[in-house]
């Protein structure tokens, strides 16, 4: 998916900027800082959990695990690109 959507943290950082702008406009207030990549990734994992509660679709579980892996990396290594290490 990285070849289609780009490096995950870079993409999620940009989503955080977009969501911040939307929330600020909607609520008519300034947020103290943009929503960081790891928070976007946690929110996306939550979205996948919400979907999985309603109906089984394997992709929800696969995506949720990926978002959690992205979030863990972004929180532990802010600003560093995500690279999946094969074990």
PDB file of C-alpha atoms in Angstrom:
ATOM      1  CA  UNK A   1       0.000   0.000   0.000  1.00  0.00           C
ATOM      2  CA  UNK A   2       2.957   2.277   0.542  1.00  0.00           C
ATOM      3  CA  UNK A   3       3.589   2.437  -3.190  1.00  0.00           C
ATOM      4  CA  UNK A   4       0.021   3.691  -3.689  1.00  0.00           C
ATOM      5  CA  UNK A   5      -0.466   5.936  -0.625  1.00  0.00           C
ATOM      6  CA  UNK A   6       3.125   6.795   0.274  1.00  0.00           C
ATOM      7  CA  UNK A   7       4.996   6.445   3.548  1.00  0.00           C
ATOM      8  CA  UNK A   8       2.391   5.888   6.292  1.00  0.00           C
ATOM      9  CA  UNK A   9       3.521   8.484   8.840  1.00  0.00           C
ATOM     10  CA  UNK A  10       3.863  11.191   6.183  1.00  0.00           C
ATOM     11  CA  UNK A  11       0.370  10.422   4.913  1.00  0.00           C
ATOM     12  CA  UNK A  12      -1.102  10.255   8.429  1.00  0.00           C
ATOM     13  CA  UNK A  13       0.624  13.508   9.439  1.00  0.00           C
ATOM     14  CA  UNK A  14      -1.077  15.195   6.474  1.00  0.00           C
ATOM     15  CA  UNK A  15      -4.424  13.643   7.451  1.00  0.00           C
ATOM     16  CA  UNK A  16      -3.879  15.045  10.957  1.00  0.00           C
ATOM     17  CA  UNK A  17      -3.363  18.518   9.489  1.00  0.00           C
ATOM     18  CA  UNK A  18      -6.546  18.173   7.425  1.00  0.00           C
ATOM     19  CA  UNK A  19      -8.588  16.884  10.380  1.00  0.00           C
ATOM     20  CA  UNK A  20      -7.237  19.696  12.554  1.00  0.00           C
ATOM     21  CA  UNK A  21      -8.423  22.255  10.016  1.00  0.00           C
ATOM     22  CA  UNK A  22     -11.852  20.625   9.769  1.00  0.00           C
ATOM     23  CA  UNK A  23     -12.298  20.487  13.562  1.00  0.00           C
ATOM     24  CA  UNK A  24     -11.116  24.068  14.006  1.00  0.00           C
ATOM     25  CA  UNK A  25     -13.543  25.277  11.343  1.00  0.00           C
ATOM     26  CA  UNK A  26     -16.434  23.204  12.706  1.00  0.00           C
ATOM     27  CA  UNK A  27     -15.955  24.221  16.336  1.00  0.00           C
ATOM     28  CA  UNK A  28     -14.765  27.764  15.588  1.00  0.00           C
ATOM     29  CA  UNK A  29     -11.725  27.378  17.794  1.00  0.00           C
ATOM     30  CA  UNK A  30      -7.980  26.932  17.527  1.00  0.00           C
ATOM     31  CA  UNK A  31      -6.517  23.571  18.557  1.00  0.00           C
ATOM     32  CA  UNK A  32      -3.222  23.826  20.476  1.00  0.00           C
ATOM     33  CA  UNK A  33      -1.428  21.748  17.832  1.00  0.00           C
ATOM     34  CA  UNK A  34      -2.178  19.597  14.796  1.00  0.00           C
ATOM     35  CA  UNK A  35      -3.382  16.046  15.423  1.00  0.00           C
ATOM     36  CA  UNK A  36      -0.145  13.985  15.333  1.00  0.00           C
ATOM     37  CA  UNK A  37       0.350  10.949  13.087  1.00  0.00           C
ATOM     38  CA  UNK A  38       0.202   8.429  15.955  1.00  0.00           C
ATOM     39  CA  UNK A  39      -3.166   9.818  17.108  1.00  0.00           C
ATOM     40  CA  UNK A  40      -4.522   9.636  13.539  1.00  0.00           C
ATOM     41  CA  UNK A  41      -3.341   6.019  13.413  1.00  0.00           C
ATOM     42  CA  UNK A  42      -5.012   5.201  16.741  1.00  0.00           C
ATOM     43  CA  UNK A  43      -8.227   6.822  15.513  1.00  0.00           C
ATOM     44  CA  UNK A  44      -8.074   4.774  12.302  1.00  0.00           C
ATOM     45  CA  UNK A  45      -7.568   1.596  14.365  1.00  0.00           C
ATOM     46  CA  UNK A  46     -10.646   2.568  16.385  1.00  0.00           C
ATOM     47  CA  UNK A  47     -12.580   3.033  13.138  1.00  0.00           C
ATOM     48  CA  UNK A  48     -11.589  -0.483  12.027  1.00  0.00           C
ATOM     49  CA  UNK A  49     -12.653  -1.896  15.416  1.00  0.00           C
ATOM     50  CA  UNK A  50     -16.025  -0.178  15.039  1.00  0.00           C
ATOM     51  CA  UNK A  51     -16.478  -1.836  11.647  1.00  0.00           C
ATOM     52  CA  UNK A  52     -15.382  -5.234  12.978  1.00  0.00           C
ATOM     53  CA  UNK A  53     -18.009  -5.079  15.731  1.00  0.00           C
ATOM     54  CA  UNK A  54     -20.754  -4.791  13.122  1.00  0.00           C
ATOM     55  CA  UNK A  55     -19.693  -7.444  10.608  1.00  0.00           C
ATOM     56  CA  UNK A  56     -16.774  -9.800  10.038  1.00  0.00           C
ATOM     57  CA  UNK A  57     -14.470  -8.764   7.264  1.00  0.00           C
ATOM     58  CA  UNK A  58     -10.874  -9.964   7.519  1.00  0.00           C
ATOM     59  CA  UNK A  59      -9.571  -6.707   6.065  1.00  0.00           C
ATOM     60  CA  UNK A  60     -10.748  -4.804   9.164  1.00  0.00           C
ATOM     61  CA  UNK A  61      -8.483  -6.932  11.366  1.00  0.00           C
ATOM     62  CA  UNK A  62      -5.534  -6.694   8.979  1.00  0.00           C
ATOM     63  CA  UNK A  63      -5.876  -2.923   8.722  1.00  0.00           C
ATOM     64  CA  UNK A  64      -6.385  -2.475  12.471  1.00  0.00           C
ATOM     65  CA  UNK A  65      -3.162  -4.357  13.228  1.00  0.00           C
ATOM     66  CA  UNK A  66      -1.314  -2.239  10.660  1.00  0.00           C
ATOM     67  CA  UNK A  67      -2.624   1.044  12.109  1.00  0.00           C
ATOM     68  CA  UNK A  68      -1.600  -0.056  15.602  1.00  0.00           C
ATOM     69  CA  UNK A  69       1.866  -0.981  14.331  1.00  0.00           C
ATOM     70  CA  UNK A  70       2.149   2.434  12.640  1.00  0.00           C
ATOM     71  CA  UNK A  71       0.970   4.196  15.816  1.00  0.00           C
ATOM     72  CA  UNK A  72       3.433   2.330  18.026  1.00  0.00           C
ATOM     73  CA  UNK A  73       6.307   3.227  15.717  1.00  0.00           C
ATOM     74  CA  UNK A  74       5.258   6.892  15.330  1.00  0.00           C
ATOM     75  CA  UNK A  75       4.836   7.321  19.082  1.00  0.00           C
ATOM     76  CA  UNK A  76       8.169   5.642  19.845  1.00  0.00           C
ATOM     77  CA  UNK A  77      10.113   7.251  16.981  1.00  0.00           C
ATOM     78  CA  UNK A  78       8.515  10.631  16.153  1.00  0.00           C
ATOM     79  CA  UNK A  79       9.431  11.923  12.714  1.00  0.00           C
ATOM     80  CA  UNK A  80      11.122   8.724  11.575  1.00  0.00           C
ATOM     81  CA  UNK A  81       9.698   6.939   8.524  1.00  0.00           C
ATOM     82  CA  UNK A  82       7.995   3.610   9.113  1.00  0.00           C
ATOM     83  CA  UNK A  83       9.905   0.557   7.973  1.00  0.00           C
ATOM     84  CA  UNK A  84       8.534  -2.896   8.572  1.00  0.00           C
ATOM     85  CA  UNK A  85      11.180  -5.171  10.000  1.00  0.00           C
ATOM     86  CA  UNK A  86      10.740  -8.806   9.055  1.00  0.00           C
ATOM     87  CA  UNK A  87      11.526 -11.152  11.952  1.00  0.00           C
TER      88      UNK A  87
END
